[in-house]
Every structure is written in C-alpha cells, then in structure tokens.
C-alpha cells in the first residue's frame, strides 16, 4: 500500500466512526463528536458505544461492525485495555485507518499493548495514528480529532502551513495561538507514540499535498534516522521544511526521555542531519511560525543581499545590526544608477544608502519610489520595509501601494510595523495580501534569513540536477511562467 | 542648579507655553496643544503664536513674554531659524525649561544654530531637551509633547517603567505598542540631539524618581562615556537599567552615523562599560519590554536555580533547553523532602523532577501543591510555571490560586501560557496582579535570566557595602520588612 493512499484517510475520509462516543460533555468521545458535527465535516459520522442509544441527536451503534455503511476512518477513545478488541472490530469492518487517542501504552511502559494493536492493524492493512495523541485537524475537510472544545482551543483558518508535532499539548496550544493570529494551517498532526505512522511518512505525505506549501514541525527525536533523512531529502526539494527540535541540551534531553520516551540524541548529530537533508532548523516556537509566514507567501530570493527601507532611523540601525548578525544575509549595495535615480526623486535630507532612510515625513510616493528602484536593482535580492503609521504623512492608502509595487517583482519583501490598534488595522490588510508583517526588525530579518537559506537549499538542489530543475529547464521562458503563476496566486487570495 | 530641580520641570511643570501653536490640525503646534488639553494635563496651558487670536477655544499670546502668569515649561515648535529668538523671550520670561521639538540643527550640520540656543539657555539657567526630539510623555502628570495624534499613537497607562530613547520614532512607536499590550510606563523621554540634557542626567533623575521601578533605554552612543558610566553605576544600585544599543555591528554603526550622527563606537567597549556599571544589555526591542515586565513586578531571586512546572511535556523540554542555554540560569534540583512530599500528593504518572510534569489532566490543586512545595524548597530560587488553559481540567479559578500561592513567597515566578482568546482572558488577569505571562518558554526564561542577572548585580553591590546595603543593615529583620512591603504593594494593585 502506498503512503498516499494509506495516509489519505486520516485527512479525507468520507465516513468516520467515533468509538467510545459519550453523552458526557466533558468526555473525549463527546468532544470529538461535537467537533465533527459542528466543525463543518461533510462526511458521515457514526457514534459507536454500547452505553447509549443516541448522542447529540444521532443514533449510536454498539459496535463498529453494527454500522451498515462502510467506515473509512475510526477515531478511538476507549480505555487502553479495550483498544485491541475495538481494533479487531475495525479490521472486520475493513476500516482503512484509525486514530488512537487513548493513552496508557508504550509511554507508561505498556509496550505489550502497543505491540498488540500494531499487529492487528498490520494484518488488516489498517493504518494507525497514535496512540497517545490528539490526532488530526484538517482545515479544508474539517476532520478533527482534537478532543478539546473549540471555545478553549480555536481552530485556525485554511492556509498553506502544515504542522506536525510529537507533543500534543505543544502542538495544539500553538495551533490555538496561530488561530488567534489569523495564520492559516492546511493540516495539523499530533502523532503521539507513532507506533505505526511516524514523522517520516507524514513528511512524505505532506510533500505531495497540494494544499501544503510549507511544513513545520516539533520533534524530540526520530526512531529511524535513515528513513527520516531520506524522506526529508526528498521533501525539501519540493517545499521548505522547518523543524524545532526539543532536547538540544543535556537537561532538555533528560526531560524529553520523561516526556515522549525519546532518546533525543546528540544535538550535533541532528543538526548535521537537518542541514544535509535541507531542513531548516529553528530555535524557538515563535520562529517556527515567523519563518513559515514568510515562506508560505513570499518568493524565494535568488541570493542574500537585503535592502532596508525605513521612515525611522533607529529601526534602520537595528535592522542593519540584525542583518550583519544573521546567518546568511548581507546588506545590499545599491548600484550607482539606483542611487542617482533616488537622489533625484527624494528630498535632500533623505539618506540614500542601506538603510534608505525616507525620514519621518515620508509619504506613499516616497515609499513607492524607493521600493520600485530597489526591486529593479540587480544588487538587491530582497527587501525589509519598515513602515511606521504613527506619522500623519503616511496615509492609509500606502498599504495598497506597497502590495501593488511588490506584485511587479519576483523578489521577496517583509514589512516591519510597530504600534497599537491603528497599526494593526494596516498590518492585517497587508497580511491578507500575502505580505508578512512583523512587530520588530529583528524578527523580520530572521524570517528573511530563513527565506534566504531556503533559496540556497533550492539552488543547491537545482545544481545537482533534481527532477524539479529538469522540468523547469524543459520549459521555455520559465521566469515569465513563474511570474504569471505568482500573480494569479496573489489575485486569488 | 541640581539635576532634580532642573529636570523636574519637564515632568511636573504647572504651566506650559506651547510656542508655535497653530490652528492647522496637521501642524505640530496644534497636535501638542490638543494632546495637553485632551490628555488630562491639569496645569495651565498657553498657546503662543502671532498668527492667531484663539486656538481650540483658548486665547493666544503673540509672544511668551505677553503671558501674564509665570510659565515653567516651554514646548517649542517653530522653525529652526526662529528658535533662538523664541528662547531669548523664554529667558526674559524666566521659563525654567524648554523642549525644542524643531529639527534642523546639528543633525543636518547646523551646529552653529545648536550652539546659539545652548548659549542662551545656559546664560538663563534654563534647561533644554532636544532639539530634534519628541520630548516627554508623563503618564501621571500628562505632560505630553509628542506631536502625534492619540488615534495614531496610543499613550500607555501609568506604570513603573521609564523609557529613554535616542530615536524618537523607535521610542514612540514602541510606546504605542506597549500601550496596546497594557504595559504601564512612568515616563517616556525622547532627547534627540541632547545638546543640553542627555542620557546621563536623565538616568540620574529617573534613579531618584519614586514612580520609576525599572529604566529601559535605546541608545546609539553616548557623548561623555565617563559621565554616563558614573551615572549608571549610581542608578543600578537603586533599580534595574536595561539598555538596547543600536549600532553593535559595523553596518549598524554606519547607519547610526547617518541617523543620529553618533559615533556608535566599538560594541565591545560599550559591552564592557554596561557590564561594569551594572547595566543589563539587551539585544532586541521586544526583550527590553519582556525583561522590564518581569523586573517591575517580581522580587529579585537570591540565586539562579530555576524550577519548571508544566502541564505539557513538550513545553517542559523547551523550557529546560532554554534554561541550559541561558547566560546565568541553572535547573534547580529539588530536595529529597520536596520530592517525597510531591510523590505523596501527585498521581503516579506525574513526573516529579525538573521539569515537574503535572501532565494533561492537571488541575488547580495539583498546581498549588507543586508551586507551594517548590517555593519553600531552599534549592529553588525562581519558578517558570507553564499553564495551558486548553485542557478542561484547568478551571479558570486557577489564576487566583496562582496569585495567592506566590504571595506567600519572596521568590519570583513567571508564567507561560500559549493560546488564543480563551488564554488571553486569563493572561490579562494574571498580569493585572503583577505576574508576568509570556507566550512561549523561551521568552519567559530570557526574562527570568534578566531577573537573575539583576540579582547578581544587586548582591555584588551589596557586598561592596553600598549605601543601600548600609541602610538595610541598620534595620532589624530586613527580610520581614521587605515581605510586608511587597504584600502591601501587591494588595494595592
């Protein structure tokens, strides 16, 4: 059975049995049912329990084998000791995949129970997610096995970021945070003990998933390093993969053993493996999302030279410092023609260099001139635009100018805007148009650094004649095609 | 004239003349007037301009010398060329202090104009702030010379953090951001070219200011290193000083020269000077506020051993990693008694170590037991409490338990809560009670690291028999006194 077909049922099943359904609102088997009913899942849902006739107005079945129609996916929320018998029923019913939410397996030493359920599933060619996990949230199909109520844990909107987490709590709570920040997520997967489906297979699946543009993940360790490495190498040719690894210190590793039972392994070994396979390792939870926001919407820069444009001098200084300290970025040097052109168009007190300081009375025209000139300068690969809305000369229409100006170009741009409510209104507009906005220059520069690193990974892959490159090389005028695609994508938003 | 008396007029003047007042809503001289009238300033305000009879319903005076009553502070918003003659009038009127908002002085090469106004002020013993600055915002007296309208730039509420900025734009926009985050600020000062009053004198003034508990600042360079060092050494004995220095790289320094004309100097020299004078150097704008939030409300730890308490294992791993990587912190080792006690009180699947993992069904009682035990353990100096509200076992009342439990102790505690709207409600409550809450473990640990560094600075100062220590030593039972003070302070909130 290929990965694609096997794993697809977790995200695209047309019929789901919730086994261990409950009338009790606080129980897992109740919350999952409610989320499926109220969350917008369009397929069929079958509550399975011997202890109720009806839950939330739907008829219950005592066993999954009592369901008349076919069942593609089972979500299992019964005690650990009962999971095996439930799975035997699922095997008989020819259920394709099962998410085992129940805990009480390998993580507390009951490897016997875990082996038993894995054997049942293998014999039946049924794929398992879990046990001891939150399972799946898919923003498109609304398959949702996270047993936490929506009012406590908001679900994010549709988007291009897929999110894998070895820790259910860390994954789900950051998902809730992302929902609050209007960050779109294609799929979230908490895989728990990963007795069957693990991070490597999920990575490959998401690599082929059209809805997913960027993959991010939290892991403490992988069981099969070679398999993971091969999967990552394949996937990073197609899209960026960002990983936060927990347990990069001795103290953190010790905590990871108590947590997921993972031997977190040497930080250096993982670091090398990530690097070689084209994974971008990030070092904080927030950076996972920061970097993903830039990578999901912005084009990949062709090299590492950054131009800073600002209306506040101090921010320019901080941005220049951050670029100088970054792993991969450098300050661009504007070409003499660009400097000439800008000097003609700007007031004499504006500073034409890097940063370009448009000064505190900058208006939309000044920004447009500077951005246009920088984007067409061959010495510039990407832009950090610092845009402070507090000064009255910056009219609200500037956000439209910004979006239009960047659309003319294939170079990435990130924006920095610091402030309260007035600023946020404009930030939301820009982000809705695919321009990532950050509160502070340091964050924006780090995100651009990730973009630049992914650009380098891309070029390395292309130079080694990857299939992707061969495909591109066979097309005439690739750049124009890409540009059209990009414009079309932007318009669709 | 002592610093205190001289500088006090910038923050506590009872009468203010706005020179260069204007009827035109977009003009600086109009916005400043409006902010004084509408912002709650209780003293007298005199619009001064020869070109209007009345502005916003108030009678105008052609010159400041025409005002009948005394004028303590002048806010000057006329063209650079006119500032000298305006200041001569101020000198005649015996104005005590003047904020020169106007630009067009040293920063564009007109050092002659700057020298002229400084001479006038010195002869008249009038103190000058600026030129080329935003001046002052005082949240208590509502003196506000920031010429940006409130709807674009929100003013923060009263609080214990004073904020100095060499960059007006950076300072004011982050102030706006702080207002949105409900961070309280005692005073904000943008000092621009600092031709008279500069960062050293302001530091000393804020060191003596009862309303200010923590001082934060953005600077690109200081003119008189020795003076700054001496001031800092004095002030850091009284309260924490956090500085973000712009221009710590060659590229950033170059930008700083264009921006404030400051020779940013060697990063290493500043680093050494900050360290020796007891200043905590921070490396990002966000950290300035993160650290200040922890320092303003939490007690100083007696050493660097941190206990982590969590209901999510992955967060525990990340926190342990962050502590191991921090500059000054270490993971605490619970005493055998504490371990014994907690094992009796906790379910057997809870992990009693560091982190203490209360696991996903933790409730308020489990948190209370763990926090109480850790706070009284002599091996523990401070706490990181990770509290995820997404699981139903965590009831909302837990926030009250948390605040009460910590009040029994003199050890600092920071909280990590990640999530959307539901989480934010609880976060706001905790912060209103002086418990700093962070989105992610990495931030919380960095803030605690700053607290621990300040603890070390404090101990070093005390060991060298500072006057502060002598004062403390002369009191019996200092610790109890401090505890009482602290409890009283908390209750007042």
Short mmCIF file of C-alpha atoms in Angstrom, two decimals, chain A residues 89-475:
data_model
loop_
_atom_site.label_atom_id
_atom_site.label_comp_id
_atom_site.label_asym_id
_atom_site.label_seq_id
_atom_site.Cartn_x
_atom_site.Cartn_y
_atom_site.Cartn_z
CA UNK A 89 -13.85 -4.98 15.08
CA UNK A 90 -12.40 -2.26 12.85
CA UNK A 91 -10.39 -4.88 10.97
CA UNK A 92 -13.52 -6.93 10.40
CA UNK A 93 -15.35 -3.82 9.21
CA UNK A 94 -12.47 -3.10 6.79
CA UNK A 95 -11.83 0.32 8.31
CA UNK A 96 -8.87 1.86 6.43
CA UNK A 97 -7.30 3.93 9.17
CA UNK A 98 -7.64 4.57 12.89
CA UNK A 99 -6.61 7.42 15.17
CA UNK A 100 -5.97 6.08 18.68
CA UNK A 101 -6.45 8.97 21.09
CA UNK A 102 -6.20 6.71 24.15
CA UNK A 103 -3.07 6.82 26.28
CA UNK A 104 -1.69 4.08 28.51
CA UNK A 105 0.60 2.32 26.04
CA UNK A 106 4.35 2.46 25.47
CA UNK A 107 4.60 5.85 27.18
CA UNK A 108 3.83 4.23 30.57
CA UNK A 109 5.71 1.03 29.83
CA UNK A 110 2.82 -0.96 28.32
CA UNK A 111 4.73 -1.82 25.15
CA UNK A 112 2.82 -5.14 25.14
CA UNK A 113 -0.47 -3.35 24.49
CA UNK A 114 1.14 -1.20 21.84
CA UNK A 115 2.61 -4.22 20.05
CA UNK A 116 -0.76 -5.96 20.13
CA UNK A 117 -2.64 -3.13 18.41
CA UNK A 118 0.11 -2.68 15.86
CA UNK A 119 -0.10 -6.38 14.96
CA UNK A 120 -3.85 -6.22 14.49
CA UNK A 121 -3.53 -3.15 12.27
CA UNK A 122 -0.70 -4.56 10.13
CA UNK A 123 -2.57 -7.79 9.45
CA UNK A 124 -5.62 -5.80 8.38
CA UNK A 125 -3.56 -3.28 6.36
CA UNK A 126 -5.13 -0.60 8.52
CA UNK A 127 -3.00 2.47 9.24
CA UNK A 128 -2.73 3.76 12.80
CA UNK A 129 -2.07 7.24 14.11
CA UNK A 130 -1.09 7.35 17.79
CA UNK A 131 -1.72 6.02 20.35
CA UNK A 132 -1.46 8.74 22.98
CA UNK A 133 -2.09 11.61 20.55
CA UNK A 134 -4.51 14.35 19.57
CA UNK A 135 -4.62 13.05 16.00
CA UNK A 136 -5.60 15.29 13.14
CA UNK A 137 -7.05 18.67 12.30
CA UNK A 138 -7.66 19.43 8.63
CA UNK A 139 -8.83 22.99 7.93
CA UNK A 140 -10.22 22.06 4.50
CA UNK A 141 -12.12 18.82 5.19
CA UNK A 142 -12.75 19.64 8.88
CA UNK A 143 -11.70 16.20 10.03
CA UNK A 144 -10.86 17.00 13.64
CA UNK A 145 -9.96 14.51 16.34
CA UNK A 146 -8.58 17.07 18.80
CA UNK A 147 -10.59 16.36 21.91
CA UNK A 148 -10.55 19.93 23.16
CA UNK A 149 -13.56 22.17 22.84
CA UNK A 150 -13.43 24.97 20.28
CA UNK A 151 -14.05 27.70 22.88
CA UNK A 152 -10.86 26.68 24.69
CA UNK A 153 -8.82 25.85 21.62
CA UNK A 154 -9.68 27.80 18.49
CA UNK A 155 -9.20 26.16 15.11
CA UNK A 156 -7.10 28.03 12.53
CA UNK A 157 -8.38 29.05 9.11
CA UNK A 158 -7.36 27.41 5.83
CA UNK A 159 -3.80 28.07 4.77
CA UNK A 160 -0.61 26.67 3.35
CA UNK A 161 1.26 25.65 6.50
CA UNK A 162 1.20 22.00 7.62
CA UNK A 163 2.19 21.40 11.24
CA UNK A 164 3.49 18.15 12.71
CA UNK A 165 4.01 17.75 16.44
CA UNK A 166 5.39 14.99 18.59
CA UNK A 167 3.88 16.84 21.56
CA UNK A 168 0.11 17.09 21.53
CA UNK A 169 -0.02 19.88 24.10
CA UNK A 170 2.67 21.97 22.46
CA UNK A 171 1.17 21.44 19.03
CA UNK A 172 -2.44 22.14 19.92
CA UNK A 173 -1.82 25.19 22.08
CA UNK A 174 0.39 26.81 19.45
CA UNK A 175 -2.32 25.98 16.92
CA UNK A 176 -4.76 27.89 19.11
CA UNK A 177 -2.29 30.79 19.20
CA UNK A 178 -1.91 30.64 15.40
CA UNK A 179 -5.70 30.74 15.01
CA UNK A 180 -5.76 33.94 17.08
CA UNK A 181 -3.08 35.44 14.84
CA UNK A 182 -5.03 34.55 11.67
CA UNK A 183 -2.28 32.22 10.49
CA UNK A 184 -3.67 29.68 8.02
CA UNK A 185 -2.92 25.99 8.51
CA UNK A 186 -3.55 23.19 6.00
CA UNK A 187 -3.20 20.23 8.36
CA UNK A 188 -2.16 19.67 11.95
CA UNK A 189 -1.00 16.24 13.05
CA UNK A 190 -0.17 15.09 16.58
CA UNK A 191 1.25 11.59 16.14
CA UNK A 192 1.94 10.64 19.77
CA UNK A 193 3.78 7.34 20.22
CA UNK A 194 3.90 6.85 16.42
CA UNK A 195 3.64 3.09 16.71
CA UNK A 196 2.71 2.89 13.00
CA UNK A 197 2.60 6.21 11.12
CA UNK A 198 5.50 8.44 12.14
CA UNK A 199 7.12 11.68 11.19
CA UNK A 200 8.96 10.35 8.11
CA UNK A 201 5.88 9.04 6.39
CA UNK A 202 3.89 12.14 7.32
CA UNK A 203 6.64 14.30 5.87
CA UNK A 204 6.47 12.44 2.57
CA UNK A 205 2.69 12.67 2.52
CA UNK A 206 2.75 16.43 3.15
CA UNK A 207 5.45 16.79 0.49
CA UNK A 208 2.88 15.60 -2.05
CA UNK A 209 -0.02 17.53 -0.56
CA UNK A 210 -1.15 20.35 -2.88
CA UNK A 211 -2.70 22.30 -0.03
CA UNK A 212 0.60 22.45 1.84
CA UNK A 213 3.26 24.99 0.83
CA UNK A 214 5.45 24.86 3.94
CA UNK A 215 5.90 22.12 6.54
CA UNK A 216 6.77 22.93 10.15
CA UNK A 217 7.30 20.50 12.96
CA UNK A 218 8.19 19.98 16.60
CA UNK A 219 10.06 16.77 17.33
CA UNK A 220 12.08 15.48 20.24
CA UNK A 221 13.67 12.61 18.35
CA UNK A 222 13.07 10.22 15.45
CA UNK A 223 13.10 6.45 15.70
CA UNK A 224 14.59 5.69 12.30
CA UNK A 225 17.14 8.35 11.41
CA UNK A 226 17.94 6.97 7.95
CA UNK A 227 14.28 6.82 6.91
CA UNK A 228 13.71 10.34 8.18
CA UNK A 229 16.78 11.63 6.36
CA UNK A 230 15.72 10.08 3.05
CA UNK A 231 12.18 11.41 3.39
CA UNK A 232 13.41 14.89 4.30
CA UNK A 233 15.84 14.99 1.39
CA UNK A 234 13.02 14.22 -1.00
CA UNK A 235 10.52 16.67 0.50
CA UNK A 236 12.86 19.65 0.89
CA UNK A 237 13.28 19.65 -2.89
CA UNK A 238 9.60 20.36 -3.18
CA UNK A 239 8.88 22.71 -0.29
CA UNK A 240 10.52 24.19 2.80
CA UNK A 241 10.62 22.09 5.96
CA UNK A 242 11.25 23.86 9.30
CA UNK A 243 11.91 21.83 12.41
CA UNK A 244 12.16 22.83 16.06
CA UNK A 245 13.93 20.08 17.92
CA UNK A 246 13.24 19.73 21.64
CA UNK A 247 16.05 18.35 23.75
CA UNK A 248 19.08 20.07 22.25
CA UNK A 249 20.74 20.29 25.65
CA UNK A 250 21.53 17.60 28.18
CA UNK A 251 18.85 18.98 30.50
CA UNK A 252 16.26 19.19 27.73
CA UNK A 253 17.09 15.67 26.55
CA UNK A 254 16.54 14.34 30.04
CA UNK A 255 13.12 16.00 30.10
CA UNK A 256 12.36 14.52 26.66
CA UNK A 257 13.00 10.99 27.94
CA UNK A 258 10.37 11.51 30.65
CA UNK A 259 8.03 13.12 28.17
CA UNK A 260 7.95 11.04 24.99
CA UNK A 261 10.42 8.35 25.97
CA UNK A 262 12.54 9.55 23.05
CA UNK A 263 16.26 9.38 23.21
CA UNK A 264 16.75 12.88 21.97
CA UNK A 265 20.23 12.03 20.76
CA UNK A 266 23.13 14.33 20.23
CA UNK A 267 22.12 17.85 19.23
CA UNK A 268 25.09 17.95 16.85
CA UNK A 269 24.04 14.77 15.03
CA UNK A 270 20.55 16.14 14.47
CA UNK A 271 21.93 19.49 13.42
CA UNK A 272 24.11 17.84 10.79
CA UNK A 273 21.30 15.63 9.59
CA UNK A 274 18.88 18.55 9.27
CA UNK A 275 21.43 20.55 7.34
CA UNK A 276 22.33 17.75 4.96
CA UNK A 277 18.74 16.90 4.21
CA UNK A 278 17.79 20.52 3.53
CA UNK A 279 15.71 21.02 6.66
CA UNK A 280 15.90 24.47 8.24
CA UNK A 281 16.34 24.03 11.98
CA UNK A 282 14.70 26.76 14.04
CA UNK A 283 15.38 27.52 17.66
CA UNK A 284 12.14 28.78 19.13
CA UNK A 285 8.44 28.05 18.82
CA UNK A 286 7.71 31.56 17.64
CA UNK A 287 10.34 31.36 14.91
CA UNK A 288 8.60 28.28 13.50
CA UNK A 289 5.59 30.40 12.68
CA UNK A 290 7.52 33.55 11.82
CA UNK A 291 9.56 31.74 9.23
CA UNK A 292 6.60 29.80 7.89
CA UNK A 293 4.62 33.01 7.38
CA UNK A 294 7.40 34.40 5.21
CA UNK A 295 7.99 31.18 3.31
CA UNK A 296 4.35 30.45 2.57
CA UNK A 297 3.67 33.66 0.69
CA UNK A 298 6.90 35.16 -0.50
CA UNK A 299 9.04 34.15 -3.49
CA UNK A 300 12.46 32.67 -2.81
CA UNK A 301 15.29 35.20 -3.18
CA UNK A 302 17.99 34.49 -5.74
CA UNK A 303 20.70 35.48 -3.29
CA UNK A 304 21.29 37.01 0.13
CA UNK A 305 21.60 40.79 -0.41
CA UNK A 306 19.00 42.75 1.54
CA UNK A 307 17.94 46.37 1.12
CA UNK A 308 16.39 48.13 4.12
CA UNK A 309 13.92 50.98 3.57
CA UNK A 310 12.69 52.87 6.61
CA UNK A 311 10.93 56.00 7.83
CA UNK A 312 12.52 55.72 11.27
CA UNK A 313 16.29 55.92 11.60
CA UNK A 314 16.60 53.85 14.77
CA UNK A 315 14.76 50.96 13.17
CA UNK A 316 17.18 51.16 10.26
CA UNK A 317 20.11 50.84 12.65
CA UNK A 318 18.54 47.84 14.39
CA UNK A 319 17.73 46.19 11.05
CA UNK A 320 21.29 46.72 9.80
CA UNK A 321 22.66 45.21 13.02
CA UNK A 322 20.32 42.23 12.68
CA UNK A 323 21.33 41.62 9.05
CA UNK A 324 25.01 41.81 9.94
CA UNK A 325 24.47 39.28 12.74
CA UNK A 326 22.26 36.90 10.71
CA UNK A 327 23.45 33.51 9.49
CA UNK A 328 23.13 34.11 5.77
CA UNK A 329 22.19 37.70 4.94
CA UNK A 330 24.22 40.71 3.83
CA UNK A 331 23.32 44.35 3.32
CA UNK A 332 22.93 45.08 -0.40
CA UNK A 333 24.92 47.85 -2.05
CA UNK A 334 22.70 49.89 -4.34
CA UNK A 335 24.01 50.33 -7.87
CA UNK A 336 25.18 53.84 -8.86
CA UNK A 337 22.19 54.17 -11.23
CA UNK A 338 19.72 53.45 -8.42
CA UNK A 339 21.44 55.95 -6.12
CA UNK A 340 21.38 58.55 -8.90
CA UNK A 341 17.71 57.96 -9.60
CA UNK A 342 16.70 58.09 -5.95
CA UNK A 343 18.67 61.24 -5.24
CA UNK A 344 16.70 62.97 -7.97
CA UNK A 345 13.36 61.80 -6.61
CA UNK A 346 13.96 62.28 -2.89
CA UNK A 347 14.28 65.36 -0.68
CA UNK A 348 17.90 66.16 0.13
CA UNK A 349 17.61 65.15 3.80
CA UNK A 350 16.62 61.58 2.89
CA UNK A 351 19.52 59.16 3.30
CA UNK A 352 20.16 57.11 0.14
CA UNK A 353 22.22 54.14 1.21
CA UNK A 354 21.50 50.99 3.10
CA UNK A 355 19.28 51.60 5.01
CA UNK A 356 17.45 54.08 2.80
CA UNK A 357 16.05 56.48 5.41
CA UNK A 358 12.99 58.21 3.98
CA UNK A 359 12.78 60.11 7.32
CA UNK A 360 9.82 60.99 9.45
CA UNK A 361 7.76 62.84 6.83
CA UNK A 362 7.82 60.01 4.28
CA UNK A 363 4.67 59.54 2.23
CA UNK A 364 3.35 56.80 -0.06
CA UNK A 365 5.11 58.26 -3.14
CA UNK A 366 8.48 58.22 -1.42
CA UNK A 367 7.98 54.60 -0.38
CA UNK A 368 6.85 53.65 -3.87
CA UNK A 369 9.89 55.28 -5.47
CA UNK A 370 12.31 53.63 -3.08
CA UNK A 371 10.72 50.17 -3.29
CA UNK A 372 10.44 50.25 -7.08
CA UNK A 373 14.05 51.33 -7.50
CA UNK A 374 15.36 48.73 -5.04
CA UNK A 375 13.32 45.91 -6.55
CA UNK A 376 14.72 46.52 -10.01
CA UNK A 377 18.31 46.95 -8.81
CA UNK A 378 20.25 43.77 -9.68
CA UNK A 379 22.31 44.18 -6.50
CA UNK A 380 19.20 43.70 -4.34
CA UNK A 381 17.68 40.27 -3.68
CA UNK A 382 15.13 41.07 -1.01
CA UNK A 383 13.62 43.94 0.97
CA UNK A 384 12.93 44.81 4.57
CA UNK A 385 10.45 47.69 4.51
CA UNK A 386 9.97 49.49 7.81
CA UNK A 387 6.68 51.33 7.76
CA UNK A 388 5.56 53.34 10.77
CA UNK A 389 1.99 54.57 10.57
CA UNK A 390 2.20 56.96 13.50
CA UNK A 391 3.33 59.94 11.43
CA UNK A 392 0.48 61.72 9.64
CA UNK A 393 2.32 61.85 6.27
CA UNK A 394 1.87 58.07 6.00
CA UNK A 395 -1.67 57.81 4.67
CA UNK A 396 -3.59 54.57 4.94
CA UNK A 397 -3.56 54.04 1.17
CA UNK A 398 0.13 53.27 1.42
CA UNK A 399 -0.68 49.61 2.07
CA UNK A 400 -2.28 49.29 -1.36
CA UNK A 401 0.73 50.95 -2.97
CA UNK A 402 3.00 48.51 -1.20
CA UNK A 403 1.13 45.44 -2.39
CA UNK A 404 0.91 46.69 -5.97
CA UNK A 405 4.56 47.67 -6.11
CA UNK A 406 5.75 44.30 -4.92
CA UNK A 407 3.50 42.46 -7.38
CA UNK A 408 5.68 43.82 -10.19
CA UNK A 409 8.60 41.83 -8.87
CA UNK A 410 9.79 38.34 -8.01
CA UNK A 411 11.79 39.49 -5.03
CA UNK A 412 10.61 38.83 -1.50
CA UNK A 413 9.63 41.63 0.84
CA UNK A 414 8.91 41.62 4.55
CA UNK A 415 7.47 44.57 6.42
CA UNK A 416 8.09 45.88 9.93
CA UNK A 417 5.37 47.92 11.62
CA UNK A 418 5.36 48.62 15.32
CA UNK A 419 2.40 50.00 17.17
CA UNK A 420 -1.02 49.54 18.68
CA UNK A 421 -4.52 49.45 17.22
CA UNK A 422 -4.03 51.91 14.35
CA UNK A 423 -1.01 49.97 13.13
CA UNK A 424 -2.75 46.60 13.47
CA UNK A 425 -5.52 47.59 11.07
CA UNK A 426 -2.96 48.13 8.33
CA UNK A 427 -0.94 45.07 9.28
CA UNK A 428 -4.00 42.86 8.86
CA UNK A 429 -4.62 44.20 5.37
CA UNK A 430 -1.05 43.57 4.26
CA UNK A 431 -1.03 40.07 5.68
CA UNK A 432 -4.30 39.26 3.96
CA UNK A 433 -2.48 40.09 0.71
CA UNK A 434 0.40 37.78 1.49
CA UNK A 435 2.88 40.36 2.75
CA UNK A 436 4.27 39.16 6.08
CA UNK A 437 4.45 41.90 8.70
CA UNK A 438 6.50 41.73 11.88
CA UNK A 439 6.50 43.87 15.00
CA UNK A 440 10.23 44.36 15.11
CA UNK A 441 13.17 44.43 12.69
CA UNK A 442 14.93 41.53 14.43
CA UNK A 443 12.04 39.16 13.72
CA UNK A 444 11.65 40.30 10.13
CA UNK A 445 15.34 39.80 9.46
CA UNK A 446 15.30 36.32 10.96
CA UNK A 447 12.34 35.39 8.75
CA UNK A 448 14.12 36.72 5.68
CA UNK A 449 17.19 34.76 6.74
CA UNK A 450 15.08 31.58 6.63
CA UNK A 451 13.85 32.54 3.14
CA UNK A 452 17.41 33.10 2.02
CA UNK A 453 18.50 29.77 3.48
CA UNK A 454 15.71 28.04 1.62
CA UNK A 455 16.84 29.82 -1.54
CA UNK A 456 20.33 28.38 -1.05
CA UNK A 457 18.90 24.89 -0.45
CA UNK A 458 16.86 25.25 -3.62
CA UNK A 459 19.83 26.33 -5.71
CA UNK A 460 21.96 23.51 -4.34
CA UNK A 461 19.26 21.01 -5.25
CA UNK A 462 18.84 22.54 -8.69
CA UNK A 463 22.55 22.47 -9.39
CA UNK A 464 22.60 18.78 -8.62
CA UNK A 465 20.03 18.34 -11.42
CA UNK A 466 17.00 17.46 -9.44
CA UNK A 467 13.88 16.33 -11.33
CA UNK A 468 12.32 19.68 -10.48
CA UNK A 469 15.08 21.52 -12.33
CA UNK A 470 14.85 19.25 -15.34
CA UNK A 471 11.16 20.02 -15.51
CA UNK A 472 11.83 23.74 -15.32
CA UNK A 473 14.61 23.54 -17.89
CA UNK A 474 12.35 21.87 -20.42
CA UNK A 475 10.01 24.87 -20.38
#
